[in-house]
Amino acid sequence: MPDAFYLPDGGGRFVATELTRGPWSPAAQHAGPPAALLGRALERLGDRSDLHTARVTFEIARPVPLGTVEVAARRLRGGRSVELVEAILSAAGTEVMRATALRIRTAELPLPDGLAQGPRLPGPERGRQVPFFPTGQEVGYHTAMEVRFVSGSFLEPGPATAWMRMRHPLVPGEPPSPLVRVLAAADSGNGVSGALDYRRWLFVNADLTVYLARPPAGEWVALESATTVAAGVGVADTVLHDQQGPVGRGLQALLVDRRR
């Protein structure tokens, strides 16, 4: 059993372990780990500690394969208060996923009292551990993440709320940052709140956008998710929480199709 989602291979290369394997194909990663890997690269870009990742959008060009991937990050537009940065994930020389992030400077301001964040969810200790839908694989993202449902379940179509926590570091010997933890979980909104029977339907996201109103904190991330499905497409809408309360939002555009 590997002890991390990725093993560094030098020069921006990483070997994806079986912990990254997703539910749709045994040869492809769940998009949560590569999103976290790209988020890690963006966090390491530059040396300013006052910048907060307020928005990050991931475009998933094609399934991300298991095996060796390469990450490259760069600043697209600098600024004193706002900057735009980008990270690209490639496999065998082909781009498979791209992240574009908006980073905004933080500041201590005399804001008025009573700016409520919203109600806190029951904590993960109040959640239920329920089975992941069968993937046909003994090890994968479904075993690498600890999941506790406050309402709903993977096997129950409709809106649901679940706490998630990484069981392993993203890379060996490195505690995941709160942003990495959020991005590793946020891509699961469509799975948490699946509107269709997974045995008959695919509902795969082609993108992910995460907005964060404040820096997240702690190991646990909650997804309060709902999915809307139309003719061949869908949208998964997720309110993201940490144990302090709501922290942001995640949105996914879904490709919906029959299983073959």
Coordinates of C-alpha atoms in Angstrom, one line a residue:
M1 CA 0.0 0.0 0.0
P2 CA 1.6 3.4 -1.0
D3 CA 1.9 6.0 1.8
A4 CA 1.1 9.0 -0.4
F5 CA -1.0 10.0 -3.4
Y6 CA 2.1 11.0 -5.4
L7 CA 5.8 10.1 -5.3
P8 CA 8.2 12.9 -6.5
D9 CA 10.3 11.9 -9.5
G10 CA 12.5 15.0 -9.9
G11 CA 12.1 18.0 -12.2
G12 CA 8.4 18.6 -11.5
R13 CA 7.5 15.0 -12.2
F14 CA 5.4 12.9 -9.9
V15 CA 4.4 9.2 -10.1
A16 CA 0.6 8.9 -9.3
T17 CA 0.1 5.9 -7.0
E18 CA -3.0 3.7 -6.9
L19 CA -4.5 6.0 -4.2
T20 CA -5.4 8.4 -6.9
R21 CA -7.4 5.9 -8.9
G22 CA -11.0 7.1 -9.7
P23 CA -14.3 5.3 -9.9
W24 CA -14.9 5.6 -13.6
S25 CA -11.8 3.7 -15.0
P26 CA -9.1 1.7 -13.3
A27 CA -6.5 3.4 -15.6
A28 CA -7.5 7.0 -14.7
Q29 CA -7.2 9.2 -11.6
H30 CA -10.0 10.8 -9.7
A31 CA -9.7 14.5 -10.4
G32 CA -9.4 15.4 -6.7
P33 CA -5.7 14.4 -6.3
P34 CA -4.4 16.1 -9.5
A35 CA -6.4 19.2 -8.5
A36 CA -4.6 19.2 -5.2
L37 CA -1.3 18.6 -6.9
L38 CA -1.9 21.7 -9.1
G39 CA -3.0 23.7 -6.1
R40 CA 0.2 22.8 -4.3
A41 CA 2.2 24.0 -7.3
L42 CA 0.3 27.3 -7.3
E43 CA 0.9 27.8 -3.5
R44 CA 4.6 27.3 -4.0
L45 CA 4.7 30.0 -6.7
G46 CA 6.3 33.2 -5.4
D47 CA 7.1 34.2 -1.8
R48 CA 4.2 36.4 -0.7
S49 CA 2.5 35.1 2.5
D50 CA -0.3 37.7 2.3
L51 CA -2.0 36.2 -0.9
H52 CA -5.2 34.2 -0.5
T53 CA -6.4 31.9 -3.3
A54 CA -9.9 33.3 -3.8
R55 CA -10.8 31.3 -6.9
V56 CA -9.2 28.4 -8.8
T57 CA -10.7 26.9 -11.9
F58 CA -9.6 23.5 -13.3
E59 CA -10.2 22.5 -16.9
I60 CA -10.0 18.7 -17.3
A61 CA -8.9 18.3 -20.9
R62 CA -8.9 14.4 -20.8
P63 CA -8.8 11.7 -18.3
V64 CA -5.7 11.9 -16.1
P65 CA -3.8 8.6 -16.3
L66 CA -2.1 6.8 -13.5
G67 CA 1.7 6.8 -13.8
T68 CA 4.1 9.7 -14.3
V69 CA 2.7 13.3 -14.6
E70 CA 4.5 16.6 -14.8
V71 CA 3.6 19.9 -13.2
A72 CA 4.6 23.4 -14.4
A73 CA 3.4 26.7 -12.8
R74 CA 3.8 30.3 -13.8
R75 CA 2.5 33.8 -13.0
L76 CA 0.2 35.1 -15.8
R77 CA -0.4 38.6 -14.3
G78 CA 1.2 40.1 -11.3
G79 CA -0.1 42.9 -9.1
R80 CA 0.2 44.5 -5.7
S81 CA -3.4 43.4 -4.7
V82 CA -4.5 40.8 -7.2
E83 CA -2.5 38.3 -9.3
L84 CA -3.4 35.6 -11.8
V85 CA -1.4 32.3 -11.8
E86 CA -1.6 29.1 -13.7
A87 CA -0.4 25.5 -13.4
I88 CA -0.5 22.8 -16.0
L89 CA -0.5 19.0 -15.6
S90 CA 0.9 16.9 -18.4
A91 CA 1.2 13.2 -19.1
A92 CA 3.6 11.9 -21.8
G93 CA 4.0 15.4 -23.1
T94 CA 0.2 16.0 -23.4
E95 CA -1.7 18.5 -21.3
V96 CA -4.4 16.7 -19.3
M97 CA -5.5 19.4 -16.8
R98 CA -5.0 23.1 -16.2
A99 CA -5.6 25.3 -13.2
T100 CA -6.0 29.1 -13.2
A101 CA -6.1 30.8 -9.9
L102 CA -6.9 34.3 -8.7
R103 CA -5.0 35.3 -5.6
I104 CA -6.0 38.4 -3.6
R105 CA -4.0 40.1 -0.9
T106 CA -5.3 39.7 2.7
A107 CA -5.5 42.6 5.1
E108 CA -6.5 43.4 8.7
L109 CA -9.6 45.6 8.4
P110 CA -12.0 47.0 11.1
L111 CA -15.0 45.1 9.7
P112 CA -18.3 45.5 11.5
D113 CA -19.5 42.7 13.9
G114 CA -22.2 40.3 12.8
L115 CA -20.9 39.3 9.4
A116 CA -22.3 35.8 9.8
Q117 CA -20.7 33.1 7.8
G118 CA -23.7 30.8 8.0
P119 CA -24.6 27.9 10.3
R120 CA -22.1 25.3 11.2
L121 CA -22.7 21.8 10.2
P122 CA -22.8 18.9 12.7
G123 CA -19.1 17.9 12.9
P124 CA -17.5 14.8 11.4
E125 CA -17.9 13.0 14.7
R126 CA -21.7 13.1 14.1
G127 CA -21.4 11.7 10.6
R128 CA -21.9 8.1 9.4
Q129 CA -19.4 6.0 7.6
V130 CA -21.2 4.5 4.7
P131 CA -20.0 2.4 1.7
F132 CA -18.6 4.0 -1.4
F133 CA -20.3 2.8 -4.6
P134 CA -18.5 -0.3 -5.9
T135 CA -15.5 0.6 -8.2
G136 CA -14.2 -2.9 -8.8
Q137 CA -10.9 -1.9 -7.2
E138 CA -9.6 -2.7 -3.7
V139 CA -7.5 0.5 -3.5
G140 CA -8.2 4.0 -4.9
Y141 CA -9.4 7.4 -4.0
H142 CA -12.4 5.7 -2.4
T143 CA -10.1 4.1 0.2
A144 CA -7.6 7.0 0.4
M145 CA -10.3 9.4 1.7
E146 CA -12.2 9.1 5.0
V147 CA -15.8 10.0 4.4
R148 CA -18.6 10.6 7.0
F149 CA -22.1 11.5 5.8
V150 CA -24.3 13.9 7.8
S151 CA -27.1 13.4 5.3
G152 CA -27.6 11.2 2.3
S153 CA -25.0 8.7 1.0
F154 CA -23.1 7.6 -2.1
L155 CA -25.8 5.0 -2.8
E156 CA -28.8 7.3 -2.2
P157 CA -29.5 9.7 -5.2
G158 CA -30.2 13.3 -4.3
P159 CA -28.6 16.1 -2.3
A160 CA -26.2 15.0 0.5
T161 CA -23.7 16.4 3.0
A162 CA -20.4 14.6 3.8
W163 CA -17.2 15.4 5.7
M164 CA -14.0 14.2 4.0
R165 CA -10.4 13.9 5.1
M166 CA -7.3 12.7 3.4
R167 CA -5.9 9.5 5.0
H168 CA -2.5 10.0 3.4
P169 CA -0.3 13.0 2.5
L170 CA -0.3 14.3 -1.1
V171 CA 3.5 13.7 -1.3
P172 CA 5.6 11.8 1.3
G173 CA 6.7 13.6 4.4
E174 CA 4.7 16.8 3.7
P175 CA 1.6 17.7 5.7
P176 CA -1.1 18.8 3.2
S177 CA -2.0 22.5 3.4
P178 CA -5.6 23.4 4.1
L179 CA -6.0 24.5 0.4
V180 CA -4.6 21.1 -0.8
R181 CA -7.2 19.4 1.5
V182 CA -10.0 21.4 0.1
L183 CA -9.1 20.7 -3.5
A184 CA -8.6 17.0 -2.9
A185 CA -12.2 16.8 -1.6
A186 CA -14.1 19.4 -3.6
D187 CA -14.1 17.4 -6.9
S188 CA -16.3 14.8 -5.1
G189 CA -19.5 17.0 -5.1
N190 CA -21.0 15.2 -8.1
G191 CA -20.3 11.8 -6.4
V192 CA -21.6 12.9 -3.0
S193 CA -24.9 14.2 -4.5
G194 CA -25.3 11.9 -7.5
A195 CA -28.8 12.4 -9.0
L196 CA -28.6 9.2 -11.1
D197 CA -28.0 5.5 -10.5
Y198 CA -24.3 5.0 -10.9
R199 CA -24.9 1.5 -12.2
R200 CA -26.6 2.8 -15.3
W201 CA -25.2 6.3 -15.7
L202 CA -22.0 8.2 -15.9
F203 CA -21.9 11.8 -14.5
V204 CA -18.3 12.9 -15.0
N205 CA -17.2 16.4 -14.4
A206 CA -15.2 18.2 -17.1
D207 CA -14.2 21.1 -14.9
L208 CA -14.2 22.3 -11.3
T209 CA -14.2 25.9 -9.9
V210 CA -13.6 26.5 -6.2
Y211 CA -14.3 29.9 -4.6
L212 CA -12.9 30.5 -1.1
A213 CA -14.2 33.4 1.0
R214 CA -11.5 33.0 3.6
P215 CA -8.5 30.7 4.1
P216 CA -9.7 27.2 5.1
A217 CA -8.5 25.5 8.3
G218 CA -8.1 22.0 9.6
E219 CA -8.1 18.5 8.2
W220 CA -11.8 18.0 7.6
V221 CA -13.7 19.4 4.6
A222 CA -17.5 19.1 4.3
L223 CA -19.3 19.1 1.0
E224 CA -23.0 20.2 1.1
S225 CA -23.9 19.2 -2.4
A226 CA -26.7 19.1 -4.9
T227 CA -26.7 18.0 -8.6
T228 CA -29.0 19.1 -11.4
V229 CA -29.2 17.0 -14.5
A230 CA -30.7 17.8 -17.9
A231 CA -30.2 16.3 -21.4
G232 CA -26.7 15.0 -21.4
V233 CA -25.3 17.7 -19.1
G234 CA -25.5 18.6 -15.4
V235 CA -24.2 20.9 -12.7
A236 CA -23.0 19.9 -9.2
D237 CA -23.2 22.8 -6.7
T238 CA -21.4 22.4 -3.4
V239 CA -21.1 24.6 -0.4
L240 CA -17.7 23.9 1.2
H241 CA -17.3 23.9 4.9
D242 CA -14.5 23.5 7.5
Q243 CA -15.2 23.0 11.1
Q244 CA -15.4 26.8 11.6
G245 CA -18.3 27.1 9.2
P246 CA -18.9 27.7 5.5
V247 CA -15.7 28.6 3.7
G248 CA -16.6 28.7 0.0
R249 CA -18.3 27.0 -2.9
G250 CA -17.5 24.5 -5.6
L251 CA -19.1 24.1 -9.0
Q252 CA -18.8 21.3 -11.6
A253 CA -20.1 21.0 -15.1
L254 CA -21.0 17.3 -15.8
L255 CA -21.0 15.1 -18.8
V256 CA -24.0 12.7 -18.4
D257 CA -24.2 9.5 -20.4
R258 CA -25.4 5.9 -20.2
R259 CA -22.8 3.4 -19.0
R260 CA -21.6 1.1 -21.7

